[in-house]
Amino acid sequence: MANEMESDSCRHTFPNGDVYHGAVENDLPHGYGKYEWSDGSFYEGEWSEGVKHGYGKYKWASGSSYEGQWSEGCMHGIGTYTGSDDSEYHGSFVKDKKSGYGKKKYPNGDIYEGLWKNDLAENLGIYHWLNGDKFNGEWRQGKMHGHGTFVWHTGERYDGDWKTGLENGPGLFIWADGSAFYGFWEDGKKHGSGVWWRELDASGGGGAGATPRPKSPNDATADKLTVALSENKVIGREYNKGKLVKEHWIDRDKVCLPSLRATREPAKKTKKYAKKVQGETIVKGHRSYDLMLNLQLGIRYNIGKVNEESVKELEASDFDKNISRQIFFPHNGSEDTPPHSSTDFYWKTYCPRVFRDLRKRFGCDPGQYVYALCGDHALRELSSPGKSGSVFYISHDDQYLCKSLRKSELNHLSNILPAYHKHISEHSNTILPKFYGLHRITNPQKSQRVRFVVMANVFCRDINIHRMYDLKGSVVGRSSGNITESTILKDLDLDCTFKLERKWHDILFDQLEKDCKLLEKMNIMDYSLLLGIHFTDEEENSMMDDTTEDDDGGMNGDQGVEEAPLGTSSSLQTIDEDADSRSFLANLNKLNKVTSTKERRTSEIFHQQTRTRRSDTMRPVITEDLEKLSEAMGVSYSQRVLGVSMPATVIYNDESKEPRDALLFFAIIDILQDYNARKQLENVSKSVVYKRNEISAVSPKMYSKRFQDFLGKVFV
């Protein structure tokens, strides 16, 4: 805080002992001044017509303090409140209430970070308990309400629906030993149909030196699951307000089970990949600082608003970009928007309900989305890798990219959005870009409009990409000049092919044909395949030691969590596959329908088969030892998404070079260029000098065929 008072300042002592020293106007504090109350509290900062307004610090006699923005005598804007009990909140206030985005540390060490309303957690947020428990999900009036994931420090987790702080609705509970229950809850208790099982690879059986698998909370239940596993069955269960009333043993292949691998975090990592951070961190004073703040404020507002709406079937009007209204964000805040420290701006989100549905289909958690883009960490600005001149911002965890668009690109994306959404809905393996949101920021002071699309980053894993390619299948202008470590290489720079497992080779080209068919239909060309390569034989060079403690803390299993159901009781009915069992399966199908929109994308993942390694260039792709590598990256090896962490053998054109083992990351990018008049003119002009099939600017049909033919030679 500044200590100097304005030149027209005065000092006045009131009869009750209060003292004011500062600027005045019309006998009222106005400007900068300090007011000290007789009880020891004080305010030092900006005033307007006798009330606290602007930036200032207030300290109560109790020891609590607030420093930040004020409006009309209220804490209003961004500020930090420190309680006399050592609690601390930093974030947004509206009329003395915590509202908007903020982070609070409680006296006992717990931390909540997320959205607030009237001093209570509301909408999306993450709560960390001091003992290691964590909840990530939706809140209402300070209680877990909606969809969310609770992870206990002892290893258990619940992923599902909540109501007023209790499990309520469809959910998945996983014990630390790998067993799981997938069913319905009511008021915190199992109620209705569900299935209890252990995954095939969670049953132990490790070789010499393997760590013993912790037992289930009850030996009887562990034995029952072991028997069911050996018979390739799962155990269906029916509950009435937490009481087990029926049990069904059902063939595993008759039940659609959610994948558990996507919920696991590696319990122990002895080594960590040191990924080189790209981009320039946007800090205060950076040319893009205000634009970044505007983007973050808008995304928080958008996610909060759209998640308050009930989920309904999408209608044709949801795809109309002209329906979305523009929201004004004054720096002092408004009835609908929080105060902020940036310049005034207008915010517009296009087709919010459509992109909410797309985010769900892509397995994007709303809370994590807001945290990654709008949390305490600043975004980073990347230099434009292409000719478009677009600005790229990347989230601190490398998951999301915000790319600036030309008006024509925004219009084109809006036009193809219905077909794109339909394609994503029908083809979960698509390698098209994953679009998460479409926004516009207008700065009235500068008469400037910036349009952004938020999308998935192809290289979002905690791993070094040793080589990158942008592949189109054309020849003209398709080589890089001065090549550095970060250069994105092009078609003519490619000196190798990539041998995939036969199964994945077929999946790739089947999906590629479908994706290209859509692009051709939408009159799109000039797209490319962005390909990143991580060489596994360089892993030691890119690793750094990471000291970790052995995960031998006792797994109590009964501390703060629901135990696995006990064995058979006198009232329990054990039923084999009969009419009741078929009825039970029908109820499970209802459960799957209810949770289908919440399924992780791993539900569509395929399992790979390992093959024997050979040393010559005809060897199949090696998969030995890749599981540890994938787990270190946070990607389960046996659950592979097309284009993410895919094992391959790199075979060089130069036969003197030995083949190398690698992990590949790839996706189609830049799909917002249509074959317009400018591109047609480019086709005519360049065809005079070059062969038509060698240039990039060709018709969508020709482009699609050439693109697929070229990649057919790249991936073998």
PDB file of N, CA and C in Angstrom, residues 358-404:
ATOM      1  N   LEU A 358     -20.117 -32.235 -26.472  1.00  0.00           N
ATOM      2  CA  LEU A 358     -18.855 -32.719 -27.041  1.00  0.00           C
ATOM      3  C   LEU A 358     -17.828 -32.976 -25.948  1.00  0.00           C
ATOM      4  N   ARG A 359     -17.746 -32.066 -24.971  1.00  0.00           N
ATOM      5  CA  ARG A 359     -16.789 -32.273 -23.880  1.00  0.00           C
ATOM      6  C   ARG A 359     -17.083 -33.568 -23.135  1.00  0.00           C
ATOM      7  N   LYS A 360     -18.358 -33.869 -22.931  1.00  0.00           N
ATOM      8  CA  LYS A 360     -18.723 -35.125 -22.268  1.00  0.00           C
ATOM      9  C   LYS A 360     -18.298 -36.318 -23.105  1.00  0.00           C
ATOM     10  N   ARG A 361     -18.537 -36.232 -24.393  1.00  0.00           N
ATOM     11  CA  ARG A 361     -18.185 -37.353 -25.273  1.00  0.00           C
ATOM     12  C   ARG A 361     -16.678 -37.568 -25.325  1.00  0.00           C
ATOM     13  N   PHE A 362     -15.915 -36.505 -25.159  1.00  0.00           N
ATOM     14  CA  PHE A 362     -14.460 -36.620 -25.168  1.00  0.00           C
ATOM     15  C   PHE A 362     -13.911 -36.997 -23.792  1.00  0.00           C
ATOM     16  N   GLY A 363     -14.791 -37.200 -22.804  1.00  0.00           N
ATOM     17  CA  GLY A 363     -14.340 -37.569 -21.463  1.00  0.00           C
ATOM     18  C   GLY A 363     -13.707 -36.414 -20.720  1.00  0.00           C
ATOM     19  N   CYS A 364     -14.137 -35.194 -21.025  1.00  0.00           N
ATOM     20  CA  CYS A 364     -13.559 -33.997 -20.412  1.00  0.00           C
ATOM     21  C   CYS A 364     -14.331 -33.644 -19.142  1.00  0.00           C
ATOM     22  N   ASP A 365     -13.666 -33.711 -18.000  1.00  0.00           N
ATOM     23  CA  ASP A 365     -14.295 -33.379 -16.726  1.00  0.00           C
ATOM     24  C   ASP A 365     -14.406 -31.856 -16.588  1.00  0.00           C
ATOM     25  N   PRO A 366     -15.618 -31.312 -16.325  1.00  0.00           N
ATOM     26  CA  PRO A 366     -15.787 -29.851 -16.268  1.00  0.00           C
ATOM     27  C   PRO A 366     -14.894 -29.178 -15.233  1.00  0.00           C
ATOM     28  N   GLY A 367     -14.783 -29.788 -14.040  1.00  0.00           N
ATOM     29  CA  GLY A 367     -13.957 -29.193 -13.003  1.00  0.00           C
ATOM     30  C   GLY A 367     -12.500 -29.132 -13.396  1.00  0.00           C
ATOM     31  N   GLN A 368     -11.997 -30.224 -13.962  1.00  0.00           N
ATOM     32  CA  GLN A 368     -10.603 -30.260 -14.382  1.00  0.00           C
ATOM     33  C   GLN A 368     -10.357 -29.304 -15.545  1.00  0.00           C
ATOM     34  N   TYR A 369     -11.355 -29.158 -16.400  1.00  0.00           N
ATOM     35  CA  TYR A 369     -11.270 -28.247 -17.547  1.00  0.00           C
ATOM     36  C   TYR A 369     -11.090 -26.802 -17.062  1.00  0.00           C
ATOM     37  N   VAL A 370     -11.930 -26.404 -16.102  1.00  0.00           N
ATOM     38  CA  VAL A 370     -11.831 -25.053 -15.551  1.00  0.00           C
ATOM     39  C   VAL A 370     -10.519 -24.878 -14.802  1.00  0.00           C
ATOM     40  N   TYR A 371     -10.132 -25.894 -14.030  1.00  0.00           N
ATOM     41  CA  TYR A 371      -8.896 -25.797 -13.249  1.00  0.00           C
ATOM     42  C   TYR A 371      -7.680 -25.654 -14.159  1.00  0.00           C
ATOM     43  N   ALA A 372      -7.642 -26.429 -15.250  1.00  0.00           N
ATOM     44  CA  ALA A 372      -6.488 -26.398 -16.152  1.00  0.00           C
ATOM     45  C   ALA A 372      -6.361 -25.060 -16.863  1.00  0.00           C
ATOM     46  N   LEU A 373      -7.491 -24.502 -17.289  1.00  0.00           N
ATOM     47  CA  LEU A 373      -7.456 -23.265 -18.077  1.00  0.00           C
ATOM     48  C   LEU A 373      -7.562 -22.004 -17.228  1.00  0.00           C
ATOM     49  N   CYS A 374      -8.218 -22.111 -16.061  1.00  0.00           N
ATOM     50  CA  CYS A 374      -8.558 -20.900 -15.307  1.00  0.00           C
ATOM     51  C   CYS A 374      -8.097 -20.942 -13.857  1.00  0.00           C
ATOM     52  N   GLY A 375      -7.242 -21.885 -13.500  1.00  0.00           N
ATOM     53  CA  GLY A 375      -6.770 -21.992 -12.125  1.00  0.00           C
ATOM     54  C   GLY A 375      -5.700 -20.963 -11.807  1.00  0.00           C
ATOM     55  N   ASP A 376      -4.907 -21.243 -10.774  1.00  0.00           N
ATOM     56  CA  ASP A 376      -3.857 -20.318 -10.351  1.00  0.00           C
ATOM     57  C   ASP A 376      -2.734 -20.192 -11.375  1.00  0.00           C
ATOM     58  N   HIS A 377      -2.550 -21.232 -12.193  1.00  0.00           N
ATOM     59  CA  HIS A 377      -1.444 -21.224 -13.141  1.00  0.00           C
ATOM     60  C   HIS A 377      -1.775 -20.381 -14.364  1.00  0.00           C
ATOM     61  N   ALA A 378      -0.790 -19.608 -14.816  1.00  0.00           N
ATOM     62  CA  ALA A 378      -0.979 -18.802 -16.020  1.00  0.00           C
ATOM     63  C   ALA A 378      -0.907 -19.685 -17.257  1.00  0.00           C
ATOM     64  N   LEU A 379      -1.547 -19.233 -18.320  1.00  0.00           N
ATOM     65  CA  LEU A 379      -1.401 -19.906 -19.609  1.00  0.00           C
ATOM     66  C   LEU A 379      -0.040 -19.548 -20.203  1.00  0.00           C
ATOM     67  N   ARG A 380       0.369 -20.300 -21.203  1.00  0.00           N
ATOM     68  CA  ARG A 380       1.614 -19.999 -21.916  1.00  0.00           C
ATOM     69  C   ARG A 380       1.283 -19.684 -23.369  1.00  0.00           C
ATOM     70  N   GLU A 381       2.002 -18.739 -23.939  1.00  0.00           N
ATOM     71  CA  GLU A 381       1.785 -18.367 -25.335  1.00  0.00           C
ATOM     72  C   GLU A 381       2.829 -19.052 -26.198  1.00  0.00           C
ATOM     73  N   LEU A 382       2.363 -19.724 -27.244  1.00  0.00           N
ATOM     74  CA  LEU A 382       3.254 -20.415 -28.165  1.00  0.00           C
ATOM     75  C   LEU A 382       3.406 -19.594 -29.433  1.00  0.00           C
ATOM     76  N   SER A 383       4.583 -19.647 -30.014  1.00  0.00           N
ATOM     77  CA  SER A 383       4.766 -19.009 -31.312  1.00  0.00           C
ATOM     78  C   SER A 383       4.007 -19.809 -32.356  1.00  0.00           C
ATOM     79  N   SER A 384       3.445 -19.130 -33.338  1.00  0.00           N
ATOM     80  CA  SER A 384       2.629 -19.798 -34.346  1.00  0.00           C
ATOM     81  C   SER A 384       3.492 -20.707 -35.198  1.00  0.00           C
ATOM     82  N   PRO A 385       3.161 -22.026 -35.249  1.00  0.00           N
ATOM     83  CA  PRO A 385       3.970 -22.957 -36.028  1.00  0.00           C
ATOM     84  C   PRO A 385       3.655 -22.927 -37.516  1.00  0.00           C
ATOM     85  N   GLY A 386       2.570 -22.297 -37.911  1.00  0.00           N
ATOM     86  CA  GLY A 386       2.163 -22.327 -39.318  1.00  0.00           C
ATOM     87  C   GLY A 386       2.169 -20.954 -39.954  1.00  0.00           C
ATOM     88  N   LYS A 387       1.557 -20.871 -41.134  1.00  0.00           N
ATOM     89  CA  LYS A 387       1.518 -19.627 -41.891  1.00  0.00           C
ATOM     90  C   LYS A 387       0.314 -18.765 -41.526  1.00  0.00           C
ATOM     91  N   SER A 388      -0.586 -19.290 -40.730  1.00  0.00           N
ATOM     92  CA  SER A 388      -1.842 -18.587 -40.464  1.00  0.00           C
ATOM     93  C   SER A 388      -1.662 -17.364 -39.586  1.00  0.00           C
ATOM     94  N   GLY A 389      -0.593 -17.345 -38.772  1.00  0.00           N
ATOM     95  CA  GLY A 389      -0.390 -16.244 -37.846  1.00  0.00           C
ATOM     96  C   GLY A 389      -1.268 -16.325 -36.623  1.00  0.00           C
ATOM     97  N   SER A 390      -1.885 -17.461 -36.385  1.00  0.00           N
ATOM     98  CA  SER A 390      -2.760 -17.637 -35.226  1.00  0.00           C
ATOM     99  C   SER A 390      -1.965 -17.548 -33.931  1.00  0.00           C
ATOM    100  N   VAL A 391      -2.638 -17.079 -32.886  1.00  0.00           N
ATOM    101  CA  VAL A 391      -2.061 -17.063 -31.551  1.00  0.00           C
ATOM    102  C   VAL A 391      -2.486 -18.340 -30.841  1.00  0.00           C
ATOM    103  N   PHE A 392      -1.545 -18.987 -30.152  1.00  0.00           N
ATOM    104  CA  PHE A 392      -1.837 -20.214 -29.417  1.00  0.00           C
ATOM    105  C   PHE A 392      -1.538 -19.994 -27.940  1.00  0.00           C
ATOM    106  N   TYR A 393      -2.514 -20.308 -27.094  1.00  0.00           N
ATOM    107  CA  TYR A 393      -2.288 -20.365 -25.657  1.00  0.00           C
ATOM    108  C   TYR A 393      -2.432 -21.821 -25.238  1.00  0.00           C
ATOM    109  N   ILE A 394      -1.601 -22.254 -24.290  1.00  0.00           N
ATOM    110  CA  ILE A 394      -1.646 -23.640 -23.829  1.00  0.00           C
ATOM    111  C   ILE A 394      -1.789 -23.659 -22.319  1.00  0.00           C
ATOM    112  N   SER A 395      -2.591 -24.588 -21.804  1.00  0.00           N
ATOM    113  CA  SER A 395      -2.810 -24.685 -20.360  1.00  0.00           C
ATOM    114  C   SER A 395      -1.551 -25.187 -19.666  1.00  0.00           C
ATOM    115  N   HIS A 396      -1.476 -24.957 -18.365  1.00  0.00           N
ATOM    116  CA  HIS A 396      -0.261 -25.299 -17.622  1.00  0.00           C
ATOM    117  C   HIS A 396       0.030 -26.795 -17.633  1.00  0.00           C
ATOM    118  N   ASP A 397      -1.015 -27.631 -17.782  1.00  0.00           N
ATOM    119  CA  ASP A 397      -0.818 -29.075 -17.802  1.00  0.00           C
ATOM    120  C   ASP A 397      -0.705 -29.632 -19.218  1.00  0.00           C
ATOM    121  N   ASP A 398      -0.633 -28.743 -20.206  1.00  0.00           N
ATOM    122  CA  ASP A 398      -0.474 -29.121 -21.623  1.00  0.00           C
ATOM    123  C   ASP A 398      -1.680 -29.854 -22.202  1.00  0.00           C
ATOM    124  N   GLN A 399      -2.799 -29.870 -21.512  1.00  0.00           N
ATOM    125  CA  GLN A 399      -3.967 -30.611 -21.992  1.00  0.00           C
ATOM    126  C   GLN A 399      -4.726 -29.863 -23.079  1.00  0.00           C
ATOM    127  N   TYR A 400      -4.807 -28.536 -22.957  1.00  0.00           N
ATOM    128  CA  TYR A 400      -5.705 -27.773 -23.820  1.00  0.00           C
ATOM    129  C   TYR A 400      -4.974 -26.647 -24.545  1.00  0.00           C
ATOM    130  N   LEU A 401      -5.385 -26.432 -25.795  1.00  0.00           N
ATOM    131  CA  LEU A 401      -4.879 -25.334 -26.612  1.00  0.00           C
ATOM    132  C   LEU A 401      -6.011 -24.364 -26.906  1.00  0.00           C
ATOM    133  N   CYS A 402      -5.726 -23.076 -26.806  1.00  0.00           N
ATOM    134  CA  CYS A 402      -6.659 -22.040 -27.240  1.00  0.00           C
ATOM    135  C   CYS A 402      -6.044 -21.387 -28.474  1.00  0.00           C
ATOM    136  N   LYS A 403      -6.712 -21.519 -29.596  1.00  0.00           N
ATOM    137  CA  LYS A 403      -6.175 -21.020 -30.865  1.00  0.00           C
ATOM    138  C   LYS A 403      -7.055 -19.896 -31.390  1.00  0.00           C
ATOM    139  N   SER A 404      -6.427 -18.780 -31.770  1.00  0.00           N
ATOM    140  CA  SER A 404      -7.194 -17.682 -32.351  1.00  0.00           C
ATOM    141  C   SER A 404      -7.609 -18.042 -33.772  1.00  0.00           C
TER     142      SER A 404
END
